[in-house]
Amino acid sequence: MQITAKQLAKLLNGTVEGNPDATVHAASKIEESQEGTICFFANPKYEAYVYNTKATILLVADDFQPSQAISTTLIRVKDVYASVAILLEQFGNRQIADVGISEKSSIHESAKVGEQTSIGDFTILSKNSRVGANCTIYPQVFIGDNVQIGDNVILYPGVKIHHDCQIGNNCILHSNVVIGGDGFGFASQEDGSYKKIAQIGNVIIEDDVEIGSNTTVDRATMGSTIIHKGTKLDNLIMIAHNVEIGQNTVLAAQAGVAGSTKIGDNVVVGGQAGIVGHLKIPNGTKIQAQSGVTKSVRKENQALYGYPAIDYKTYLKAYAAFKNLPSLVKKINELEKKLKEIS
Amino acid sequence: MQITAKQLAKLLNGTVEGNPDATVHAASKIEESQEGTICFFANPKYEAYVYNTKATILLVADDFQPSQAISTTLIRVKDVYASVAILLEQFGNRQIADVGISEKSSIHESAKVGEQTSIGDFTILSKNSRVGANCTIYPQVFIGDNVQIGDNVILYPGVKIHHDCQIGNNCILHSNVVIGGDGFGFASQEDGSYKKIAQIGNVIIEDDVEIGSNTTVDRATMGSTIIHKGTKLDNLIMIAHNVEIGQNTVLAAQAGVAGSTKIGDNVVVGGQAGIVGHLKIPNGTKIQAQSGVTKSVRKENQALYGYPAIDYKTYLKAYAAFKNLPSLVKKINELEKKLKEIS
Amino acid sequence: MQITAKQLAKLLNGTVEGNPDATVHAASKIEESQEGTICFFANPKYEAYVYNTKATILLVADDFQPSQAISTTLIRVKDVYASVAILLEQFGNRQIADVGISEKSSIHESAKVGEQTSIGDFTILSKNSRVGANCTIYPQVFIGDNVQIGDNVILYPGVKIHHDCQIGNNCILHSNVVIGGDGFGFASQEDGSYKKIAQIGNVIIEDDVEIGSNTTVDRATMGSTIIHKGTKLDNLIMIAHNVEIGQNTVLAAQAGVAGSTKIGDNVVVGGQAGIVGHLKIPNGTKIQAQSGVTKSVRKENQALYGYPAIDYKTYLKAYAAFKNLPSLVKKINELEKKLKEIS
């Protein structure tokens, strides 16, 4: 595909600065840009690359003020990342799976498959399961009894969805995601052993949810573990039984949420952060990577950091003092000494 | 299934307070309780729900003292969680897999399968492997050469058990668990590269062990990595080579144990906690979530917290002071100033 | 296999101290050593076992000075771990997979498979994929379109390698590793929802890389996520899009590296450590387990610890003072009181 700066500016609702007929055929990273490509600049850390890029077109923010001369044709847009999303769709060689149902799959006679849905080799659709239309179910997927899956869903190889769980429309589940494994529930017995508590609930994943590779979402003890619309989970995340996560919330890789905690909308949880069970995390909360949240959060839109997590700025200030603790101790000892001398 | 309060009280060895003929057909969560169901109250955080539940029967502890009037029929029991375990078994629609061996599985001629055991589609039993009686081996499971599996075992889809490993009776391994991957062992060479150390040991999982989705237990370099009887591992846990974990010990999700560490009986390890290699963790130790244990623990039944982990209460007190460090620094500077004025 | 101390010393380029004709048939751990076996002593924590081992031969370092009498025949070597690597290869009953291509696999007509390569049951080779010579591709592996795999590679059951990714020679990928899942990239929209940014790059794994069970390496947004030659990743690690990791670098289990971070050669990253995105970590950096690195590191060969990570020793000293903060606070309050009395 060949496309000009003028055409791209129209597509992205931006303005051209330079040669409107400059033509590109691909996108590249700003650190590795090549002639004939468009690359983008959004993160200030990469500004040095702007001034010696070989890219033919450079996508920048409306308000970007170069500190040196730039020879490249610029396209200025309101939101660079949003434009990149549109751009990569243009250039991306999206995988189009063969439409069809593999003869090497195993589909129960009671299972239903919508139109234009493809089912890969060695994939299993169990009793009374239902997959909607226009779905791509890759090979080696397991879909348990009574599972319901909406339209336009992509399940990558190795995804396992257990009985009674529900997946909405437009969801993407990456390889080896496990939905609906048993919640971790045991009753301790007098002899110190544990008796398993049957986990008879399910998992409900609403529309437009994306879940990264090897993430696990456990089924509820009773009722449902719920991930609401538009929420995005990265890789290797643990969502325990009866957790509920609101809309358009983002969890970075290796975060974990313990049982029955309720997370609101538009929350951002950093990588490797943990949230203990039975808490409420309101809308707009920001939890810094590796933090450990041990108490419910009262107000919306707060930023948290630390272990256990406290107010973000309070943690940073305390940590700055922490680093100097040895010299502080020394100072105190000197004060003590002087005071003794005086008194 | 319909069951009365009287019948349930008998089943749970409890006492009815209210209408002994109150009838329920299902269990529900106290936050979402409905007429015709039984729900349970154990966690004090949920007490508010007790007083306006729509449930027909409420399961509470012997010594529960309501602070307001309750209209629901109560069943009082000694241990609520233990009773719930029994209860959910009554109401749970347990998955009964079809007994039989799928024609789409791949079973080596030298493998042995016990009576009443089912083997799912695309599951592999390798050379000289042995699966006991009454097991449910779901689809897409891999069982390597010489693996031995006891009776009444459930292996969920995607479980991989490598050569020479042993699984006891009544074990449950959730989806995509990996048992017996190579331990992480390399000898550093003079040129900075690493030479792989062959991992020739195995993994032994004793009876009554449950392991959560996507957890990995590596094989020993020599000898065995061992998980003793009754121990429960949550999801996404890492157990390194030559680790030994005692009986009835519980590890929460995303915890990690490095090589050759020995953990005792009845230990509780919180989520995302890490334990470095070659340590001894005695019986009854409690490790708070996200803690990092870097030294062997001398006495039994200690609680640990922090990074590196120290005594639980010591950490909490120090952290309370940590939060106020900036004002402490200010105070010290004022003291210093005053002292100078005086002297 | 029977082998004498003399023969072993020759193999390991070491010297015998004791009976050169002492004969062993297997290796054992020093804690569980048995007659007729060789065991090794390298970690000082295990010295007590040296003096009452039942092993017939003991492998020790050149400069080991026993503090008590030893009855066992010793073999002294320059580097014990390197010798163990050689030793276990001698004794290890390495799994030799049947050479051949399973009839139960699914291989696209355009895929190419090298000589002496075995392909297991239910494994998939997609369009235009290529696997080199002498590879062992276990059952239930997924290899996507245009994937290229070198020679002497082992892919364990459940490995998933997505379209366009490349794996070098002599690599070992353990069970359920996912290579080339989509990077976690979304453009936030004005209404608070997220729009997926297509991830059109790939993953390149160079020669001699080993990757542990259930680890995930995401594909680049554009360009490549790269793991250079000789690097070793443990289990359950997350490598995000566009990360680049140098040669002979080691990451322990459950570590995570966020997007676009560049890690140098010979770096050591401890378990559960996290590194935020867009950083540079130079050669020889050592990151302590559970640390959270939030800034680029300027100098090579530094040791880091803490959350956020600072200089290793600075952290330890500050943490030592942290533990005593409550008594420090008390002392300050007393100083304040005294000072008031004086003034």
Short mmCIF file of N, CA and C in Angstrom, two decimals, chain C residues 7 23 28 35 40 43 48 75 92 121 135 181 190 201 218 223 237 240 276-277 300:
data_model
loop_
_atom_site.label_atom_id
_atom_site.label_comp_id
_atom_site.label_asym_id
_atom_site.label_seq_id
_atom_site.Cartn_x
_atom_site.Cartn_y
_atom_site.Cartn_z
N GLN C 7 38.78 -41.75 36.24
CA GLN C 7 38.14 -41.41 34.96
C GLN C 7 37.40 -40.07 35.07
N THR C 23 34.43 -46.29 42.70
CA THR C 23 33.55 -46.37 41.54
C THR C 23 32.14 -45.92 41.89
N SER C 28 24.14 -37.91 43.29
CA SER C 28 23.09 -37.69 44.29
C SER C 28 23.30 -36.33 44.94
N GLU C 35 25.80 -44.52 49.08
CA GLU C 35 26.98 -45.24 48.62
C GLU C 35 26.89 -45.49 47.12
N PHE C 40 28.13 -33.32 45.09
CA PHE C 40 28.99 -32.15 44.98
C PHE C 40 28.73 -31.17 46.10
N ASN C 43 27.85 -24.85 47.75
CA ASN C 43 27.22 -23.83 48.58
C ASN C 43 27.64 -24.04 50.04
N ALA C 48 28.10 -28.83 56.49
CA ALA C 48 27.93 -29.86 57.52
C ALA C 48 27.75 -31.25 56.91
N ILE C 75 37.24 -35.27 44.56
CA ILE C 75 37.78 -34.79 43.29
C ILE C 75 37.76 -33.27 43.37
N GLY C 92 22.77 -38.28 33.36
CA GLY C 92 21.37 -37.96 33.05
C GLY C 92 20.80 -38.94 32.04
N ASP C 121 2.28 -35.43 18.49
CA ASP C 121 0.84 -35.46 18.27
C ASP C 121 0.20 -34.10 18.54
N CYS C 135 15.46 -30.98 15.59
CA CYS C 135 14.60 -30.36 16.61
C CYS C 135 13.67 -31.41 17.22
N GLY C 181 2.45 -13.13 21.49
CA GLY C 181 1.11 -12.60 21.74
C GLY C 181 1.15 -11.09 21.51
N GLU C 190 -11.74 9.64 24.12
CA GLU C 190 -12.33 10.71 24.93
C GLU C 190 -13.40 10.22 25.91
N GLY C 201 4.49 -5.93 14.79
CA GLY C 201 5.87 -6.40 14.83
C GLY C 201 5.96 -7.90 15.10
N ASP C 218 5.85 -10.84 24.45
CA ASP C 218 4.91 -10.21 23.52
C ASP C 218 5.59 -9.69 22.26
N GLY C 223 8.46 -3.28 14.52
CA GLY C 223 9.81 -3.79 14.74
C GLY C 223 9.75 -5.12 15.50
N ILE C 237 7.66 -15.43 33.56
CA ILE C 237 8.19 -14.08 33.34
C ILE C 237 7.39 -13.38 32.25
N ALA C 240 7.50 -7.56 27.79
CA ALA C 240 6.51 -6.78 27.05
C ALA C 240 7.00 -6.41 25.65
N VAL C 276 10.18 -0.88 34.81
CA VAL C 276 9.15 -0.14 34.08
C VAL C 276 9.61 0.11 32.64
N GLY C 277 8.74 0.67 31.85
CA GLY C 277 8.97 0.77 30.43
C GLY C 277 9.95 1.88 30.03
N GLU C 300 27.50 0.87 34.41
CA GLU C 300 27.46 -0.59 34.32
C GLU C 300 27.76 -1.22 35.69
#
